[in-house]
Coordinates of C-alpha atoms in Angstrom, one line a residue:
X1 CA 7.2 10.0 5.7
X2 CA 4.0 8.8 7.7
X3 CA 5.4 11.1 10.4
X4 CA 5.1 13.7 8.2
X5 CA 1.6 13.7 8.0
X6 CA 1.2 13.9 11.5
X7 CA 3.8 17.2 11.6
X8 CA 1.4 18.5 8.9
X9 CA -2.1 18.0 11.3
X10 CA 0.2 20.0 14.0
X11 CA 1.2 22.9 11.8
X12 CA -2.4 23.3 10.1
X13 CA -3.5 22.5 13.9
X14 CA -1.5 25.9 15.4
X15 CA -2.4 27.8 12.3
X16 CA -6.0 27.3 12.7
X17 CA -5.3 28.2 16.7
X18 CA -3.4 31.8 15.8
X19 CA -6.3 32.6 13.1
X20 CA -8.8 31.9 16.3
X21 CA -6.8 33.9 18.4
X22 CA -5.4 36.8 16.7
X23 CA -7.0 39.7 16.9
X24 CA -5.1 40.8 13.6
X25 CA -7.0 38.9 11.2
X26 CA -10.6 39.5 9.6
X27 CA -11.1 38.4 6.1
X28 CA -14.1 37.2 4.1
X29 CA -12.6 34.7 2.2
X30 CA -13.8 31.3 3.1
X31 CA -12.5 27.7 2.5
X32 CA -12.9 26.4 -1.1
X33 CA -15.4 23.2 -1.6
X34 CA -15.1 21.0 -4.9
X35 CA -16.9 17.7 -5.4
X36 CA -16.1 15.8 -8.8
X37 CA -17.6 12.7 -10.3
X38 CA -16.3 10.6 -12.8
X39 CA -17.9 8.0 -14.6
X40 CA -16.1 5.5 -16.9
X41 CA -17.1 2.7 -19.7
X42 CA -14.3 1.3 -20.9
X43 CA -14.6 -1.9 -23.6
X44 CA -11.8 -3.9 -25.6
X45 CA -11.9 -6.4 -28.4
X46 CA -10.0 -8.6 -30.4
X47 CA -9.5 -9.0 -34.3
X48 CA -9.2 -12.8 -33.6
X49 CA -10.8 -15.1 -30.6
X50 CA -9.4 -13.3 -27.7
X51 CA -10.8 -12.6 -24.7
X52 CA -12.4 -9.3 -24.8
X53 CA -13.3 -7.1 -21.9
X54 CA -15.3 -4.5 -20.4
X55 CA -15.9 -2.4 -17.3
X56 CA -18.0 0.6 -16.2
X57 CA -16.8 2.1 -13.3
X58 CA -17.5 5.2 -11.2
X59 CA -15.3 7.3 -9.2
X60 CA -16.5 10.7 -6.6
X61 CA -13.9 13.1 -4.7
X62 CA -14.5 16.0 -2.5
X63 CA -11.4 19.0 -2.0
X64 CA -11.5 21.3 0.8
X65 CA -8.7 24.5 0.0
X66 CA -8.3 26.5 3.0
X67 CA -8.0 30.4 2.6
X68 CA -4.4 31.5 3.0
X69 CA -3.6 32.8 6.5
X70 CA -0.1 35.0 6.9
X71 CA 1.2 32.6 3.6
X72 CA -0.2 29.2 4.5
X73 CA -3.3 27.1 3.1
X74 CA -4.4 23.4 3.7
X75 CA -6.0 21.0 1.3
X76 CA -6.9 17.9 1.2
X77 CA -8.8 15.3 -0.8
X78 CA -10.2 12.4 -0.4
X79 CA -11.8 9.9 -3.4
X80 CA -14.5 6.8 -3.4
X81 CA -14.2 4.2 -6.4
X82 CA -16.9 1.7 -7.3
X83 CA -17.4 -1.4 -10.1
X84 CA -20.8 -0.8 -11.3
X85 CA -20.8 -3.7 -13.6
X86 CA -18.2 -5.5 -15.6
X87 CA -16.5 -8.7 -17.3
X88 CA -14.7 -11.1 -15.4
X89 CA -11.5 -9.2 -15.2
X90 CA -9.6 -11.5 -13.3
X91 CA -10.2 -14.6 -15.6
X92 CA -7.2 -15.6 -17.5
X93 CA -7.4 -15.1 -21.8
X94 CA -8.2 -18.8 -22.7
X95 CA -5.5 -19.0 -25.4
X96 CA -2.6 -17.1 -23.9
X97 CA -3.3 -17.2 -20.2
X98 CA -2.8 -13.5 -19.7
X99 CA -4.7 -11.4 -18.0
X100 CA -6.7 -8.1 -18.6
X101 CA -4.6 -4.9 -19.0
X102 CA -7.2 -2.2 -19.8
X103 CA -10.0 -2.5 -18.4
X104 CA -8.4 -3.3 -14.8
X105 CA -7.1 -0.2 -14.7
X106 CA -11.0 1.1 -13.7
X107 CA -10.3 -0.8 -10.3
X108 CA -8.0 -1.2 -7.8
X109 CA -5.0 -3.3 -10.3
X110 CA -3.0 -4.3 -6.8
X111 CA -6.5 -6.2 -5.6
X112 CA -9.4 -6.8 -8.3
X113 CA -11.5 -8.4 -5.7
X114 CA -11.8 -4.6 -4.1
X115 CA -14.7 -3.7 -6.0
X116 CA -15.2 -0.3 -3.6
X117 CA -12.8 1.0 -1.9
X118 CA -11.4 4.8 -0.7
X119 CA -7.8 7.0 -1.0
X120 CA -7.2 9.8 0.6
X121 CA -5.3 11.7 -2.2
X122 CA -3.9 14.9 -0.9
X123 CA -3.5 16.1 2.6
X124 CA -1.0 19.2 2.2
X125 CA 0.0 21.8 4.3
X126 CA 1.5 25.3 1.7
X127 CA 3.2 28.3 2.1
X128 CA 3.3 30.8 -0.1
X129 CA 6.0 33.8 -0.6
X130 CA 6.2 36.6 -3.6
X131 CA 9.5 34.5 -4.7
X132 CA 9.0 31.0 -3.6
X133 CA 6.0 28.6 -2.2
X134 CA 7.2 25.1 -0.3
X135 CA 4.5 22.5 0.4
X136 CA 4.4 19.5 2.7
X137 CA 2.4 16.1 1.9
X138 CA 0.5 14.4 0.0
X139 CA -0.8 16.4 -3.5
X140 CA -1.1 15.9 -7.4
X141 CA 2.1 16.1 -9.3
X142 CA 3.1 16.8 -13.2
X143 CA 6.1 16.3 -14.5
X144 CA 8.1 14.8 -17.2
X145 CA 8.3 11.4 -15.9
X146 CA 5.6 11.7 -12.9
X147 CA 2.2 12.9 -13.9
X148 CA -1.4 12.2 -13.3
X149 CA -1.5 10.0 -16.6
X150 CA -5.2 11.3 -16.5
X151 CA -6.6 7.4 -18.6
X152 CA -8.4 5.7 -15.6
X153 CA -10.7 7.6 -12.7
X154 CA -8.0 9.2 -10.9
X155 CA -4.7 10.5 -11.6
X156 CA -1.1 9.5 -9.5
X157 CA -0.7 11.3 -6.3
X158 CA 2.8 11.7 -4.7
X159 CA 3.7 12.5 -1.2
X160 CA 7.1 14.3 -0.1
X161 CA 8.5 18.2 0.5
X162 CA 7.7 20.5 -2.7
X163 CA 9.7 23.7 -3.3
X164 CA 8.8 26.1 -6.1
X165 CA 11.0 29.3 -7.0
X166 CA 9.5 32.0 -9.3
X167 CA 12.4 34.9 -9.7
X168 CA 10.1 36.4 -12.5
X169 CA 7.5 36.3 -14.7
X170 CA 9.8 34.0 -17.5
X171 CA 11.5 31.3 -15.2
X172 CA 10.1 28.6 -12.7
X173 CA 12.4 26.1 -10.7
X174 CA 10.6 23.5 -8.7
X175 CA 12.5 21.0 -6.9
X176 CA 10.3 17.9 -5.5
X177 CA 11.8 15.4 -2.8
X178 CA 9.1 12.3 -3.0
X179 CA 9.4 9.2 -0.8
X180 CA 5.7 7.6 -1.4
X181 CA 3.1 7.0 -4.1
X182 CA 0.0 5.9 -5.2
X183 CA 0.0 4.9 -8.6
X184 CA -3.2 5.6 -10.7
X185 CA -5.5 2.1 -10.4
X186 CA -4.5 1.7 -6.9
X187 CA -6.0 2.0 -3.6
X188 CA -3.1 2.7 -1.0
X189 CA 0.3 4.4 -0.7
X190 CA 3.3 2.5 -1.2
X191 CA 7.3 3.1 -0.6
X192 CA 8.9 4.2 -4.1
X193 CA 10.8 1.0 -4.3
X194 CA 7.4 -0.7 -3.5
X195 CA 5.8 0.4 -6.3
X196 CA 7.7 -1.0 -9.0
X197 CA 5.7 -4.2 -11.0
X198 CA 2.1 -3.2 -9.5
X199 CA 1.4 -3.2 -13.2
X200 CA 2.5 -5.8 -15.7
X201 CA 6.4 -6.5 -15.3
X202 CA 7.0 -7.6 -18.8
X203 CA 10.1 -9.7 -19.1
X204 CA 13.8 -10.1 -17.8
X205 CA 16.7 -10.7 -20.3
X206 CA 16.3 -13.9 -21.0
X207 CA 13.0 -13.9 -21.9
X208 CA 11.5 -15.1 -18.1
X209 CA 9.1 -13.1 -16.1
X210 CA 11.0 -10.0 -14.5
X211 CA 11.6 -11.0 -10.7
X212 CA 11.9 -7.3 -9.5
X213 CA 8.2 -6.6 -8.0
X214 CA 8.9 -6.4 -4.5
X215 CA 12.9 -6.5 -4.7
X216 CA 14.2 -2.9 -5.8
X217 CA 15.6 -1.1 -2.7
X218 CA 14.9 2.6 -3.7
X219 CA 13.5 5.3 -1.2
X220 CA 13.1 8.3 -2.8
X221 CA 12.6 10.4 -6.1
X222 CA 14.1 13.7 -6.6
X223 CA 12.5 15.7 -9.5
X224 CA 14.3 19.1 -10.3
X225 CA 12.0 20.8 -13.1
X226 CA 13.3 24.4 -14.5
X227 CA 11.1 26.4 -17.4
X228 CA 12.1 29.4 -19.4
X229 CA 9.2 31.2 -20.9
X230 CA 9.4 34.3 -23.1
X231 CA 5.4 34.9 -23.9
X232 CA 6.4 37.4 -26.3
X233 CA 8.3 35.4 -28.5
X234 CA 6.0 32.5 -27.8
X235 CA 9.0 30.2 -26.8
X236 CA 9.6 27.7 -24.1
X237 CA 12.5 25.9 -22.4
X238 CA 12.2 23.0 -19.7
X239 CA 15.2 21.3 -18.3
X240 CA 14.0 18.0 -16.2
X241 CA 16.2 15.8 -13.6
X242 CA 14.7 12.7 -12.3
X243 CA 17.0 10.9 -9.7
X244 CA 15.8 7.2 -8.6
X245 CA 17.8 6.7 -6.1
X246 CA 19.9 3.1 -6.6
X247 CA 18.1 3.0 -9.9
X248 CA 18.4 5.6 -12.2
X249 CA 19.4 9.0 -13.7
X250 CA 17.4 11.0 -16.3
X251 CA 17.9 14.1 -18.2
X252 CA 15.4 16.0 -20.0
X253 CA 15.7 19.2 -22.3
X254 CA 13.1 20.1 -24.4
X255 CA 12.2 23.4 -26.4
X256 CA 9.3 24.6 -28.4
X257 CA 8.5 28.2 -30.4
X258 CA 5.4 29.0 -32.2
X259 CA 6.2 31.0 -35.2
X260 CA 3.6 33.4 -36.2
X261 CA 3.0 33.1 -40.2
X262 CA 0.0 35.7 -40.0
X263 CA -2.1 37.4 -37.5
X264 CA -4.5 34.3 -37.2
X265 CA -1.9 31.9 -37.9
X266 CA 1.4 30.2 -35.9
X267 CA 3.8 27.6 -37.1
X268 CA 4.2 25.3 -34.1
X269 CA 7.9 23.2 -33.5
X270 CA 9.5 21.8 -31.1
X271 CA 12.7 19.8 -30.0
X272 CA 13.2 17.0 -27.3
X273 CA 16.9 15.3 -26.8
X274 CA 16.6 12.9 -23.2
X275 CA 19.6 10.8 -22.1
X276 CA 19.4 8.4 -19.1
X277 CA 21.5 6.0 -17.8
X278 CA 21.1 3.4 -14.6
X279 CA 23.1 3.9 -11.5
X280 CA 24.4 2.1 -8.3
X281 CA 23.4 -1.8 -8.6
X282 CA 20.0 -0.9 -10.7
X283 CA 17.9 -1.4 -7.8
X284 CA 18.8 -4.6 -6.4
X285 CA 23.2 -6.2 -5.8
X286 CA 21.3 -9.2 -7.5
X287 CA 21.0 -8.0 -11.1
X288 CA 18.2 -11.0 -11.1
X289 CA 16.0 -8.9 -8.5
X290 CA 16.7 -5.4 -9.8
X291 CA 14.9 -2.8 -12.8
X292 CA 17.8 -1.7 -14.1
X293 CA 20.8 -2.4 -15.6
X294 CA 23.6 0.6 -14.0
X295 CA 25.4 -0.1 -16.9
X296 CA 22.5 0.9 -19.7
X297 CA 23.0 4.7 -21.4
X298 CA 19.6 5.4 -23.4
X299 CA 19.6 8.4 -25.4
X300 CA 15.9 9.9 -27.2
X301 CA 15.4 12.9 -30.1
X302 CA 12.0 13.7 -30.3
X303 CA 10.4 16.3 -32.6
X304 CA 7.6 18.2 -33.7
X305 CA 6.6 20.3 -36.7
X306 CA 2.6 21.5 -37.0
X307 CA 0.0 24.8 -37.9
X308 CA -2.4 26.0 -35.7
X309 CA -4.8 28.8 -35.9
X310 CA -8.2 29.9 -33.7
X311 CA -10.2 26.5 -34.8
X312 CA -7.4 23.4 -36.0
X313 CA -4.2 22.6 -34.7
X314 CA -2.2 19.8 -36.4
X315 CA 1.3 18.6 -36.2
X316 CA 3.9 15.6 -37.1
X317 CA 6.0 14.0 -34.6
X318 CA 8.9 12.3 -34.6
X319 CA 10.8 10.0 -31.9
X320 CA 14.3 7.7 -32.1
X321 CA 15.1 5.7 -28.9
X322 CA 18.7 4.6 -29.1
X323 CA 21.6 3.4 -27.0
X324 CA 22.4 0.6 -24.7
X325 CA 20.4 -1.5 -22.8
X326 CA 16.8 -1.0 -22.6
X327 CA 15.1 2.7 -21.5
X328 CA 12.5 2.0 -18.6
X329 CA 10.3 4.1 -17.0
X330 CA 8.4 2.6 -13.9
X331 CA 4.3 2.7 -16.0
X332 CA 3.1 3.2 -12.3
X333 CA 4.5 6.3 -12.7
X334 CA 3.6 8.3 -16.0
X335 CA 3.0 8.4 -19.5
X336 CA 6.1 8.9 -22.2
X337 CA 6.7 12.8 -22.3
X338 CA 7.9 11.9 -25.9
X339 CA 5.9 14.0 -28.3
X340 CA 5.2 11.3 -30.5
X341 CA 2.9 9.8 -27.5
X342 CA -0.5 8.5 -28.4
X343 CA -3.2 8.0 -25.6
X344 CA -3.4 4.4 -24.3
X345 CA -0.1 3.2 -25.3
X346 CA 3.9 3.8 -24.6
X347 CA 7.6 3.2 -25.9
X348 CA 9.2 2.6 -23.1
X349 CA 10.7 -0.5 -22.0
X350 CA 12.9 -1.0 -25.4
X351 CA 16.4 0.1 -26.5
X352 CA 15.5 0.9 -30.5
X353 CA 12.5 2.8 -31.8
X354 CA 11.4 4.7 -34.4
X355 CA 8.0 6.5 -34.0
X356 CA 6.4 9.2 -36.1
X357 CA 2.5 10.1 -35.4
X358 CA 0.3 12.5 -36.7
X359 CA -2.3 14.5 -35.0
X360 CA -5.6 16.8 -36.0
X361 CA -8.1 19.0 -33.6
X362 CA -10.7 20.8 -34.7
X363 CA -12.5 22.9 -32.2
X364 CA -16.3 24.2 -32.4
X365 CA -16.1 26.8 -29.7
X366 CA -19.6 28.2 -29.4
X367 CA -20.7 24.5 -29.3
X368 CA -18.1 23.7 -26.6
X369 CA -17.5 20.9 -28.8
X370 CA -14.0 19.5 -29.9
X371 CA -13.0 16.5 -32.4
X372 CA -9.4 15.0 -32.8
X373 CA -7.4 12.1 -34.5
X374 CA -4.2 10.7 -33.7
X375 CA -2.0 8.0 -36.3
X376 CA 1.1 6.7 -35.9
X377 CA 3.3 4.0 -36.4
X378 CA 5.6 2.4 -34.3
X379 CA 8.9 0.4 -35.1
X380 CA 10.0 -1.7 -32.3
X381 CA 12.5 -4.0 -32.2
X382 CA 11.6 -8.1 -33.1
X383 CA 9.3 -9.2 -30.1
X384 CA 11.3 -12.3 -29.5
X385 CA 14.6 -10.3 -29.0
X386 CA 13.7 -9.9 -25.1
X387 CA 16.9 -7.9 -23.9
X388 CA 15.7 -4.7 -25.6
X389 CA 11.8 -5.2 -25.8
X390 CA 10.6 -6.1 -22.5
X391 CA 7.2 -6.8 -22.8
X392 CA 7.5 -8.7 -26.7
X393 CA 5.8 -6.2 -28.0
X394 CA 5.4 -6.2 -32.4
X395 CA 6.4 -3.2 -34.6
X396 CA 2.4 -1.9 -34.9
X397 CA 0.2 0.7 -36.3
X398 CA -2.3 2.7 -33.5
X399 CA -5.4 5.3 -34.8
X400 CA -7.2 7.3 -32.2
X401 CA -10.8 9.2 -33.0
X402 CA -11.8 11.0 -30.6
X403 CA -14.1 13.9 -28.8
X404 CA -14.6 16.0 -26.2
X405 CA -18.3 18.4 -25.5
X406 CA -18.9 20.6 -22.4
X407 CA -22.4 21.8 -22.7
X408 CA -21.4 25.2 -20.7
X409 CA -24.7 26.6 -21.7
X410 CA -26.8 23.8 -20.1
X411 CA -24.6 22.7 -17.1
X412 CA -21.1 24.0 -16.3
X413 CA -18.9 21.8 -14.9
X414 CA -19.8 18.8 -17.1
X415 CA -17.6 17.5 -19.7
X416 CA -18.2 14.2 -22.0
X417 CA -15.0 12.5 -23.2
X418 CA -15.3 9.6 -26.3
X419 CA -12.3 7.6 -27.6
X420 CA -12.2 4.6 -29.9
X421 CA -8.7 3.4 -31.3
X422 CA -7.3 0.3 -32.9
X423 CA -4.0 -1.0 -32.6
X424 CA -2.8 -3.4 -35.6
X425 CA 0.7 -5.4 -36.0
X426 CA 3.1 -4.4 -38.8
X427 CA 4.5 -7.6 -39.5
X428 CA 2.5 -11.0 -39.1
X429 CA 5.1 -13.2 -39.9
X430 CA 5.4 -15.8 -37.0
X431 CA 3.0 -13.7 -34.8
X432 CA 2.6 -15.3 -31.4
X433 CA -0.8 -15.1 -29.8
X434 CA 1.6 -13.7 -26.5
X435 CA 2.5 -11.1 -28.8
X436 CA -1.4 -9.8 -29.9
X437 CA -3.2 -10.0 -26.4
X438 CA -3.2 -6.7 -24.6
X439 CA -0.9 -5.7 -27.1
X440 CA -2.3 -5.5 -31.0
X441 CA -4.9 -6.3 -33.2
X442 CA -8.0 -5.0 -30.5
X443 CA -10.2 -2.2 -31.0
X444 CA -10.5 0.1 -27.6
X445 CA -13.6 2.3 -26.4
X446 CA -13.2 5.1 -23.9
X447 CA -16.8 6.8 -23.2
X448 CA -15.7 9.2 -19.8
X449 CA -18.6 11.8 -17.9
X450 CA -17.1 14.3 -15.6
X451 CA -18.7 16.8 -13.3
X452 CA -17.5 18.9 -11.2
X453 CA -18.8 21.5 -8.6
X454 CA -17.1 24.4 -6.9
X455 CA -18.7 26.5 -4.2
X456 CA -17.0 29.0 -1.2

């Protein structure tokens, strides 16, 4: 796949050469410029005598999106991250001897002595059709299982062949063939299989640290992504495939409908049902060495159930996890598509649970100001039964306040982002200190500054 960065340079290369040369072409649209900034304090601390953390970081990116000449464009991107100042982050918790999880995250996770470093995040060559576009490289992705996970400076980036169809107006198939990535928190581009444990790799069966970083022989992803959307009835259907090869196979159906109960007013529900089971030898012939088990079948029902009208929007949530073996979904990868998801944490990595969340939004539109809450709780299974809760995590409780102004009136472009949550065990009987660290009983701040400037 490096190759095919060098096949993209040669097809932008005799595209900019025809534009020079053709006599055919005259157009005043010119290449499109953005430069973003992100800054990021980020702080957690424990209940009890943990270590607690903190980090401010900064991140800057500048975009370059070529006009479209006879169907084709070129963008690319390319991102600087610093540590302005922060804890020690790679000193071990005293009482545990774990390390930081959160705040890490700001910086480089593969390298935490890379206090400054650079990615270049997309270099894509596109063409686009009236029925169809196809792109070639390296670009942002967003799907079920792969997205930008948007909690650190800079989202996950993929690299691989990208074909979109569009028949009409209600129905979208994209099918994406991905054979590198660079994980959110990371500085380089790594192999699919190669990207497996750069964040924490929780536990094997028995209880021991998982042995698969490094070991799963996988090299490629195939994502297959169709949605149905009929904007008159306000309903939507998405059906998702994600194929790891030698590793696994996931399904992915969901549906929602907003049900108008007055002019000003819509009932808002929807319905997800996921079913994934490993294939091949999970990854690795020694089931020591691989992620996971070919014989596991997970199955998930998630629902929602909520109001919203021109200023609130509030709905309940519900999620079961089920099945055999444990679910897994690599974290380098994505957040839980599950509706019952709650910023900064994620069920995956167990065989039983049972979530239900809550969330509220209130938005003050002529102040460009917006305030919401999230509250849930989570029932996992006992920390201590390792074969279906990989990391030992406890049952827990999770609240999330938080707020989001973009002063359009005295700089557009900037946006101001505030979260502070707490995360609290269920059940304290016999709580391990393994169990709390990184895990429970902390309070977490967010404060996030964007800007961001186009120009032609």
């Amino acid at each position: 796949m490096r190759n095919l960065l060098l096949v993209i340079g040669i097809l932008w290369s005799q595209s900019l050469w025809a534009r020079s040369h053709s006599d055919s072409v005259y157009t005043k649209e010119k290449a499109k410029w953005t430069l973003g900034t992100r800054s990021f304090f980020m702080s957690t601390s424990y209940y009890n005598d943990f270590k607690d953390d903190f980090a401010w970081a900064q991140s800057a990116y500048a975009k370059v999106q070529t006009p479209k000449f006879k169907g084709f464009s070129f963008a690319s991107r390319y991102a600087v991250f610093g540590n302005i100042v922060s804890s020690d982050l790679a000193a071990r918790d005293p009482i545990t001897g774990g390390r930081n999880r959160y705040e890490v995250g700001l910086l480089d996770v593969t390298d935490l002595d890379n206090q400054y470093f650079g990615r270049l995040e997309e270099f894509q060559v596109k063409y686009d059709a009236a029925l169809f576009s196809f792109a070639a490289g390296r670009m942002p992705i967003n799907t079920a299982l792969i997205n930008p996970q948007d909690g650190r400076l800079s989202p996950t980036f993929v690299e691989g062949l990208f074909f979109n169809f569009t028949p009409d107006k209600a129905n979208i198939a994209t099918l994406n063939y991905i054979t590198r990535i660079s994980p959110r928190s990371t500085a380089a581009w790594f192999g699919v299989g190669d990207t497996f444990g750069l964040y924490p790799i929780g536990l094997d069966l028995q209880g021991n640290p998982s042995a698969y970083k490094g070991n799963v022989d996988s090299d490629f992803v195939t994502v297959f992504d169709w949605k149905h959307i009929v904007e008159e009835e306000a309903f939507s259907f998405e059906f998702n495939h994600t194929y790891v090869q030698n590793v696994s196979s996931t399904f992915l159906t969901q549906f929602e409908r907003d049900w108008k109960l007055h002019p000003a007013k819509k009932l808002l529900t929807g319905l997800q049902i996921m079913f994934q089971h490993g294939i091949k030898n999970g990854g690795n012939d020694d089931p020591r060495l691989g992620y996971k088990d070919p014989y596991d079948q997970n199955w998930i029902v998630s629902t929602r159930i909520g109001v919203k009208d021109a200023l609130t929007t509030w709905h309940l949530n519900f999620t079961y996890i089920g099945g055999q073996g444990r679910y897994l979904s690599p974290r380098e990868w994505g957040r839980d598509p599950f509706f019952t998801f709650i910023p900064r944490e994620r069920n995956e990595g167990f065989s039983e649970v049972t979530a239900l969340t809550g969330y509220f939004e209130s938005r003050f539109v002529e102040k460009g100001l917006q305030v919401y809450a999230f509250a849930g709780i989570h029932i996992l299974p006992k920390p201590d039964t390792f074969a279906i809760n990989k990391y030992a995590f406890p049952s827990y409780s999770q609240v999330n306040l938080g707020m989001k102004y973009s002063p359009s009136q005295w700089r557009k472009g900037l946006d101001f982002h505030g979260i502070i949550l707490t995360k609290s065990a269920l059940n304290r009987d016999s709580l391990q200190p393994t169990w709390i660290y990184n895990k429970v009983d902390l309070i977490h701040i967010n404060l996030i500054a964007n800007y961001t400037l186009q120009w032609k």
